[in-house]
GROMACS .gro file of C-alpha atoms in nm:
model
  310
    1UNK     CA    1  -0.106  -1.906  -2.275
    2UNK     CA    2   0.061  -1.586  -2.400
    3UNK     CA    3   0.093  -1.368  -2.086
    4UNK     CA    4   0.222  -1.048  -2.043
    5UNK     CA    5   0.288  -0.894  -1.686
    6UNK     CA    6   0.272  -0.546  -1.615
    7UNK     CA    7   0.410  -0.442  -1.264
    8UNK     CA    8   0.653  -0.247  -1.046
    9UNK     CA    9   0.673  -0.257  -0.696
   10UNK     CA   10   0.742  -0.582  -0.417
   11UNK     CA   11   0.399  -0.646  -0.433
   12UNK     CA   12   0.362  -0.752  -0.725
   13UNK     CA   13   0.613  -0.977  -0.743
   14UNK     CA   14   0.504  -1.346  -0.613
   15UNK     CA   15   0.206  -1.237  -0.835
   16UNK     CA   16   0.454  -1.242  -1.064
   17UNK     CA   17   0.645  -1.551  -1.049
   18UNK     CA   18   0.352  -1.766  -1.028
   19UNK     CA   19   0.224  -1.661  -1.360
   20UNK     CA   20   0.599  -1.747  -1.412
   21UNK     CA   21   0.532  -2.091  -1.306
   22UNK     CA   22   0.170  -2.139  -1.356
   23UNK     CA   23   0.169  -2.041  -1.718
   24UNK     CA   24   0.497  -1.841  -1.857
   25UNK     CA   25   0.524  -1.474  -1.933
   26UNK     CA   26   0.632  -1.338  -2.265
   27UNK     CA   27   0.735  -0.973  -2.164
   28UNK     CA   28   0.755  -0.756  -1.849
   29UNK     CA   29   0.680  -0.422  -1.830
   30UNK     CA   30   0.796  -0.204  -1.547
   31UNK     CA   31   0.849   0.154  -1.477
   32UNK     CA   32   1.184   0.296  -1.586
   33UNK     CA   33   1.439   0.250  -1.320
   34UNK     CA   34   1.449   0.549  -1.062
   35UNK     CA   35   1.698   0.721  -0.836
   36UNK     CA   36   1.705   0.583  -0.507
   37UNK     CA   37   1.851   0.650  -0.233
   38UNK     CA   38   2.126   0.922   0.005
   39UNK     CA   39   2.369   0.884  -0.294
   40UNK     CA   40   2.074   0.865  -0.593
   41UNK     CA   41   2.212   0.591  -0.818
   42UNK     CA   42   1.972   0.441  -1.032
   43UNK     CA   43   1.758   0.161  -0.917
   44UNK     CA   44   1.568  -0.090  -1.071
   45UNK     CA   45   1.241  -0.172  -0.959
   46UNK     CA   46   1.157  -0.505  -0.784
   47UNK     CA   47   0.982  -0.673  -1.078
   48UNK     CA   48   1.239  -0.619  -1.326
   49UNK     CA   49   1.482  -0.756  -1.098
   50UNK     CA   50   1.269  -1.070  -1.073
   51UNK     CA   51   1.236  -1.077  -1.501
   52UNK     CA   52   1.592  -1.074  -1.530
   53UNK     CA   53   1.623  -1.409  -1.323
   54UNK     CA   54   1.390  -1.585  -1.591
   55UNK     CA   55   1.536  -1.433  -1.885
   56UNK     CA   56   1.203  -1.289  -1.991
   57UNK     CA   57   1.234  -0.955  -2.165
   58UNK     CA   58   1.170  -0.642  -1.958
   59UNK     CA   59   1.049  -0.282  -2.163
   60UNK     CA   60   1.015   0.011  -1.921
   61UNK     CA   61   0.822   0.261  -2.127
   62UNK     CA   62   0.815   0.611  -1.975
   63UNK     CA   63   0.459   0.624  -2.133
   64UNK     CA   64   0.345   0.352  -2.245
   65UNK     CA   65   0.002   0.503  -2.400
   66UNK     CA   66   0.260   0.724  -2.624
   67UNK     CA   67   0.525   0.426  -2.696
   68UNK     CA   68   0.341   0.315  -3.072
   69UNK     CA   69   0.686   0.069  -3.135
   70UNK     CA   70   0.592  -0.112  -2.817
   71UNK     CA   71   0.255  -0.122  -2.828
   72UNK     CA   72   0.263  -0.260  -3.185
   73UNK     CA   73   0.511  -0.542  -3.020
   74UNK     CA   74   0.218  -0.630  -2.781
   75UNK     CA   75  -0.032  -0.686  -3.080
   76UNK     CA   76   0.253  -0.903  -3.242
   77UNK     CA   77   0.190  -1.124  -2.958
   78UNK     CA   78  -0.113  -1.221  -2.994
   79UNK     CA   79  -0.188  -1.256  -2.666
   80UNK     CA   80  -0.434  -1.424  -2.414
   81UNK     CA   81  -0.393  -1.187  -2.108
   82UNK     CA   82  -0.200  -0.876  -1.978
   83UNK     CA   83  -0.182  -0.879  -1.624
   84UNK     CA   84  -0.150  -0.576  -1.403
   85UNK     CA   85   0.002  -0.540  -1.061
   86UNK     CA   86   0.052  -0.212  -0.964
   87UNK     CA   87   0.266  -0.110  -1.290
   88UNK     CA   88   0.160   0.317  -1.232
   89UNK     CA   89   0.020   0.386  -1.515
   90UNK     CA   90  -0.258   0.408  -1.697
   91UNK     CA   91  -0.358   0.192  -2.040
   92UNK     CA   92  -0.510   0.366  -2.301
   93UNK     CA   93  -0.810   0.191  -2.460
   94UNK     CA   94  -0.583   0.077  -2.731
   95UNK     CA   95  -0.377  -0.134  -2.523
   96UNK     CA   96  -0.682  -0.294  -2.319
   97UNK     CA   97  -0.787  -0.409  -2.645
   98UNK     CA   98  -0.485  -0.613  -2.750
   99UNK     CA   99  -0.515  -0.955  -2.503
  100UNK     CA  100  -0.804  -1.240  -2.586
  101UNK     CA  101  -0.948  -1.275  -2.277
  102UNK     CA  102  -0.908  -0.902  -2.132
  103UNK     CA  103  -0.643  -0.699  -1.889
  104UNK     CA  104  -0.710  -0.836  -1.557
  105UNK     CA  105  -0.598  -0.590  -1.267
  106UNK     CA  106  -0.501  -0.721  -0.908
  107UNK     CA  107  -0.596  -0.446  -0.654
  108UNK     CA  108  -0.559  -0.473  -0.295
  109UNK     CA  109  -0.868  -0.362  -0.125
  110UNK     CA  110  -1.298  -0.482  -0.132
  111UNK     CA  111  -1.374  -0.309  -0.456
  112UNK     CA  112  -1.550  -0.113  -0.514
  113UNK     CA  113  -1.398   0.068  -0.168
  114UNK     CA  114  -1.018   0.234  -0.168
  115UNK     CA  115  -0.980   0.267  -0.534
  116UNK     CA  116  -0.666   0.456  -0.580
  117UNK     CA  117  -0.284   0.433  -0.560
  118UNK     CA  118  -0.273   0.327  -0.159
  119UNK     CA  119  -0.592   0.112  -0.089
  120UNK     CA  120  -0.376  -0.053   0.211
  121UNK     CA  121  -0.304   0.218   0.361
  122UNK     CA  122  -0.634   0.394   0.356
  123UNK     CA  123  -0.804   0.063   0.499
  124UNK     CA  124  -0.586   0.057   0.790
  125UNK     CA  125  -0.619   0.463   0.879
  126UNK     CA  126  -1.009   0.445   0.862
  127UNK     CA  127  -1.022   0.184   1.103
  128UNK     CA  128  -1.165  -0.108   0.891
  129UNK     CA  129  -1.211  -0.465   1.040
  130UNK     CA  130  -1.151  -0.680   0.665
  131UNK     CA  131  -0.961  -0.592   0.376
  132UNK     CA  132  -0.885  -0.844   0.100
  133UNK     CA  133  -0.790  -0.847  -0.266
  134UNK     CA  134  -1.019  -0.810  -0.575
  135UNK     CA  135  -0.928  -0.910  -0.929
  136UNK     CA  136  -1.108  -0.723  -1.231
  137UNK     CA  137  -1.149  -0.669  -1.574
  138UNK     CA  138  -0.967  -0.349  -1.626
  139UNK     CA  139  -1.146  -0.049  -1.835
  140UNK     CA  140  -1.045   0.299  -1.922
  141UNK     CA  141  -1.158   0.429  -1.511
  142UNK     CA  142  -0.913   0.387  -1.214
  143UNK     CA  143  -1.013   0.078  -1.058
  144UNK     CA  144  -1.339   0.061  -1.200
  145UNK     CA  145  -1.382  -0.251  -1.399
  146UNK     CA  146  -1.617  -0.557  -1.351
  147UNK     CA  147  -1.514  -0.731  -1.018
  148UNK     CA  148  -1.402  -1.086  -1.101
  149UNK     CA  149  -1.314  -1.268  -0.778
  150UNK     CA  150  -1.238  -1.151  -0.404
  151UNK     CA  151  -1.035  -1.269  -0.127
  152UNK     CA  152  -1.102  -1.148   0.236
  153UNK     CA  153  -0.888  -1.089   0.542
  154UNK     CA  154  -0.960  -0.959   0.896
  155UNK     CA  155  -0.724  -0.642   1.039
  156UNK     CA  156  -0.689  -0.665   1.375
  157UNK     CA  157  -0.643  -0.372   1.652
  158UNK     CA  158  -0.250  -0.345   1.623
  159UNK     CA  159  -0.189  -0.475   1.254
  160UNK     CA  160   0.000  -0.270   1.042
  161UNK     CA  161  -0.050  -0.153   0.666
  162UNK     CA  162   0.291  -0.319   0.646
  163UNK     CA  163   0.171  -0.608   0.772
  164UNK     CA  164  -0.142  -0.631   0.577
  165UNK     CA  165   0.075  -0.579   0.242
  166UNK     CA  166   0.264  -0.915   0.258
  167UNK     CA  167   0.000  -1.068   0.373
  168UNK     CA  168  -0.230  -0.954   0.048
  169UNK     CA  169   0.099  -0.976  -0.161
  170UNK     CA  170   0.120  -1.345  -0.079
  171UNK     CA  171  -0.276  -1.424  -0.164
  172UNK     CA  172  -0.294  -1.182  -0.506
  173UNK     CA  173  -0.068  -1.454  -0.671
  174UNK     CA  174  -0.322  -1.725  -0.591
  175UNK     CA  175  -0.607  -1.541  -0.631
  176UNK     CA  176  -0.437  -1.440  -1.007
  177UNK     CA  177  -0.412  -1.765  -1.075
  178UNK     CA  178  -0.739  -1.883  -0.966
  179UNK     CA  179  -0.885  -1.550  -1.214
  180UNK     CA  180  -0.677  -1.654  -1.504
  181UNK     CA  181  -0.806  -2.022  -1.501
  182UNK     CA  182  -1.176  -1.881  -1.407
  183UNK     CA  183  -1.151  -1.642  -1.711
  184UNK     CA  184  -1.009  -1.861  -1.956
  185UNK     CA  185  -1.245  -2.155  -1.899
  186UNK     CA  186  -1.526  -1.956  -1.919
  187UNK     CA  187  -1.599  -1.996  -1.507
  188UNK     CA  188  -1.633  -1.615  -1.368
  189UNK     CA  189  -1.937  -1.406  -1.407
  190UNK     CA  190  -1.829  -1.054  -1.410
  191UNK     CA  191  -2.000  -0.793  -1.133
  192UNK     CA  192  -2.017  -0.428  -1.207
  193UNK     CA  193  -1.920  -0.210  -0.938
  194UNK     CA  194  -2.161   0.004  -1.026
  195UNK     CA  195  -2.223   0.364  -0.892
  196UNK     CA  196  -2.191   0.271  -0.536
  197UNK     CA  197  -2.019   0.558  -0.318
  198UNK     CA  198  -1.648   0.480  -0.300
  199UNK     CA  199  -1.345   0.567  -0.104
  200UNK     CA  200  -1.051   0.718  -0.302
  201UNK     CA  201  -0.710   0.609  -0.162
  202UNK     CA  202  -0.462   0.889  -0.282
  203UNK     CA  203  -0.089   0.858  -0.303
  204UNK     CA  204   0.089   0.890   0.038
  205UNK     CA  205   0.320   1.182   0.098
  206UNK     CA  206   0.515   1.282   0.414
  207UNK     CA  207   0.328   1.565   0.515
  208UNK     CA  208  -0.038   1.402   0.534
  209UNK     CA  209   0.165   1.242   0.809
  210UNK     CA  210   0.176   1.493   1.058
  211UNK     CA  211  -0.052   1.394   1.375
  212UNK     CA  212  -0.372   1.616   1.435
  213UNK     CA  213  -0.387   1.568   1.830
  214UNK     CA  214  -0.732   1.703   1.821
  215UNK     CA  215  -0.872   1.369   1.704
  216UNK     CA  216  -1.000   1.087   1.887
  217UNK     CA  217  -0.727   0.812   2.064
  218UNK     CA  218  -0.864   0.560   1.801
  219UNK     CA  219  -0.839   0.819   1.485
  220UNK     CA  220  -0.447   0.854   1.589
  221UNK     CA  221  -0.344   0.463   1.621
  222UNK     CA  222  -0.529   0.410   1.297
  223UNK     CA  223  -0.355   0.682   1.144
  224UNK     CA  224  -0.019   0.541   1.343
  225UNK     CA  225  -0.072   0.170   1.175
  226UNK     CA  226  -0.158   0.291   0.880
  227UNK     CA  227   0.147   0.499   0.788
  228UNK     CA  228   0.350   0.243   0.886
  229UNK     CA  229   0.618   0.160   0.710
  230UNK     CA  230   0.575   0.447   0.467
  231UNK     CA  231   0.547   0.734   0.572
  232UNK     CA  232   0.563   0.706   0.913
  233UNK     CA  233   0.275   0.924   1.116
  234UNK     CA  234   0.498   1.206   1.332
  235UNK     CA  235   0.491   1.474   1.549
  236UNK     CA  236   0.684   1.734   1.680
  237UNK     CA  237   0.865   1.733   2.032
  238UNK     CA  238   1.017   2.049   2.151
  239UNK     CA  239   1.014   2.146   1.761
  240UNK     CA  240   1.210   1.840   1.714
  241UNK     CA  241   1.017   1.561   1.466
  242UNK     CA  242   0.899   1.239   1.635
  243UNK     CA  243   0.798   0.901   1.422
  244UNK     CA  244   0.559   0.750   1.614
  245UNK     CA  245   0.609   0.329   1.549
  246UNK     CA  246   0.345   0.196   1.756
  247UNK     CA  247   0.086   0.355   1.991
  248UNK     CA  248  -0.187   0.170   2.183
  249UNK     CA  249  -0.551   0.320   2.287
  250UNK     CA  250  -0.587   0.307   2.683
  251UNK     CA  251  -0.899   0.274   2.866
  252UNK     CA  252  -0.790   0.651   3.050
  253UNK     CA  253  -0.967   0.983   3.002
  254UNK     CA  254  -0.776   1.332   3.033
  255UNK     CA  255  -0.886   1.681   3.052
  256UNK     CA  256  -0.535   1.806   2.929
  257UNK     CA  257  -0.518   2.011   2.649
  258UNK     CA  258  -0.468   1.711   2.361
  259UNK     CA  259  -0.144   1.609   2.266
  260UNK     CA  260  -0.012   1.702   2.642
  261UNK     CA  261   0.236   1.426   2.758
  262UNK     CA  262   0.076   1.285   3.080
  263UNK     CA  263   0.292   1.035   3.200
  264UNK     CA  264   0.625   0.860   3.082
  265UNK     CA  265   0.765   0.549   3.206
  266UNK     CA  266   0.891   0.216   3.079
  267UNK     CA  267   0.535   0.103   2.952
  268UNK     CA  268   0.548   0.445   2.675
  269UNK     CA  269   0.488   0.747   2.658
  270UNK     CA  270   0.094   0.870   2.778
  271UNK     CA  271  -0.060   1.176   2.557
  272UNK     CA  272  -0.368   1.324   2.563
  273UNK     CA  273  -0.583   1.326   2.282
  274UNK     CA  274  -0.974   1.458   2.207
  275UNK     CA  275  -1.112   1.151   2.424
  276UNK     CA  276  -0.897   0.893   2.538
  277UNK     CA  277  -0.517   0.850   2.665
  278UNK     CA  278  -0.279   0.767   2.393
  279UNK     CA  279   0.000   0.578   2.489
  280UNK     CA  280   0.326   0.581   2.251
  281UNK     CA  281   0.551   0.269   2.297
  282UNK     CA  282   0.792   0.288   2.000
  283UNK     CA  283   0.963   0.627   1.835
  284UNK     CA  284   1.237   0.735   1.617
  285UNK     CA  285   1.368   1.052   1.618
  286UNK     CA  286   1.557   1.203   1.329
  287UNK     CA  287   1.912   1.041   1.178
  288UNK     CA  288   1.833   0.743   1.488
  289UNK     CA  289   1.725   0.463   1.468
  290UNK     CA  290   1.367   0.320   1.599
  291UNK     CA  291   1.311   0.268   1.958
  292UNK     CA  292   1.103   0.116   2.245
  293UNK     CA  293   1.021   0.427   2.481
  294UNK     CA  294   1.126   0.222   2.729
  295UNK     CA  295   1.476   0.161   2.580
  296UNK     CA  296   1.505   0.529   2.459
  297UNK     CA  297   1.449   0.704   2.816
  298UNK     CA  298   1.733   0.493   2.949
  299UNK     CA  299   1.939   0.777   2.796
  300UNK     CA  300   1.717   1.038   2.691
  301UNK     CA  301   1.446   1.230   2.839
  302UNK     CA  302   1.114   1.292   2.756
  303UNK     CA  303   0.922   1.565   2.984
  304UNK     CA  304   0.603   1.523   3.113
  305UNK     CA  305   0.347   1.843   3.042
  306UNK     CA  306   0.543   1.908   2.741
  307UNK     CA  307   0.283   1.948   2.445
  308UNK     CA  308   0.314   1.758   2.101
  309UNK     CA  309   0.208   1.979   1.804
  310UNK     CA  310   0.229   2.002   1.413
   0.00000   0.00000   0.00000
């Protein structure tokens, strides 16, 4: 098959290499490499590093939709498939048009819920029980093409949208595979998403990240899992920011203002919240590095009746 991958960040790399393996890939293309970093030196993203072990070219248009040299390079390829893992941008009509058999789109969430640019993120923060993958046939919307196949996954109580990323990172290359082969023999019967009320996962930034207290105990650690490892949910402490790591809801009631610090000890740190009793077990403060609350008050204090706050 002529294949031609699309993709930037970690996750779509074992996606990646088992088209790689599976079938071969003609051309990458990735976004152009970024500065990164205290000292800003240019850094390549994770899929072009992975290209340059197999030799395969790598483009990096700035727009693609705009680049006419390298889109006339695609239709000189007569290709079967382009395949899209989070690459950032998005294909003109033109280019969606040049493959065989379609552009088929890996997107980790239950379409059509948590389209968007952070669909595990959002899953985790609102508190949902399954996530999964969904592979589709990509049209001119954002995440709004014909559903090929789905894989589904369970989130439990304390996993992390970390956590839940490798774990979807590792099944998109099989269930890529498994669409590929579907598509190509003829197997999948497209579904249409339809006009069924979605979620929209927007990008993440570091100040949606700042706790609301006045939420539920539940809201919180969802938001707390959800943020983590990017961009952290915080708070401030005696005006000084706190990354909360991990939390955990308790089965404890207070009528303290919400986000008063009830109790601290070597089990965390207790706050109050709109219903239930927060408690914090793992923080970072700024330029330190992350901590168990129990390893952190060995030489630091943390004062009860103090109150958290934006």
């Amino acid at each position: 098959m002529n294949i031609v991958f699309m993709g930037t960040p970690e996750f779509a790399v074992p996606s990646f290499e088992a088209i790689v393996k599976e079938f071969g890939v003609k051309a990458v293309l990735t976004q152009p490499d970024r500065p990164k970093g205290r000292g800003k030196a240019l850094a390549m993203s994770s899929v072009k590093e992975a290209a340059l072990k197999y030799d395969i070219p790598v483009y990096q248009p700035e727009k693609l939709k705009k680049d006419k040299e390298l889109i006339d390079k695609l239709k000189a390829m007569e290709l079967d498939f382009i395949i899209v893992v989070a690459f950032g941008q998005i294909l003109s009509k033109e280019v969606l048009d040049i493959p065989k058999y379609g552009c088929i789109n890996l997107h980790a969430s239950l379409l059509p819920k948590y389209r968007g640019a952070a669909p595990i993120n959002f899953a985790v923060m609102e508190g949902e029980k399954t996530s999964g993958n969904t592979t589709m046939l990509m049209d001119v919307g954002l995440d709004t093409g014909d559903m090929l196949l789905k894989s589904e996954f369970d989130i439990t109580e304390s996993m992390t949208a970390g956590e839940l990323h490798d774990l979807l990172m590792e099944d998109g290359a099989k269930l890529l595979i498994d669409t590929i082969n579907g598509v190509y023999n003829n197997e999948i019967v497209p579904i249409k998403q339809g006009d069924t009320i979605t979620s929209y996962a927007s990008m993440l930034n570091k100040e949606m990240a700042n706790i609301n207290w006045q939420r539920s105990a539940e809201e919180i650690h969802n938001f707390v899992r959800g943020l983590n490892p990017f961009p952290m949910a915080y708070t401030f402490y005696k005006d000084k920011s706190m990354k909360l790591i991990s939390t955990k809801v308790l089965h404890e009631e207070s009528k303290e203002l919400p986000g008063t610090i009830l109790k601290v000890n070597g089990e965390g740190i207790r706050v109050s919240t709109k219903d239930k009793v927060l408690l914090i077990t793992e923080v970072q403060f700024p330029n330190k590095k992350p901590l168990k609350v129990s390893e952190y008050i060995k030489g630091n204090s943390i004062e009860e009746k103090e109150v958290l706050h934006k």
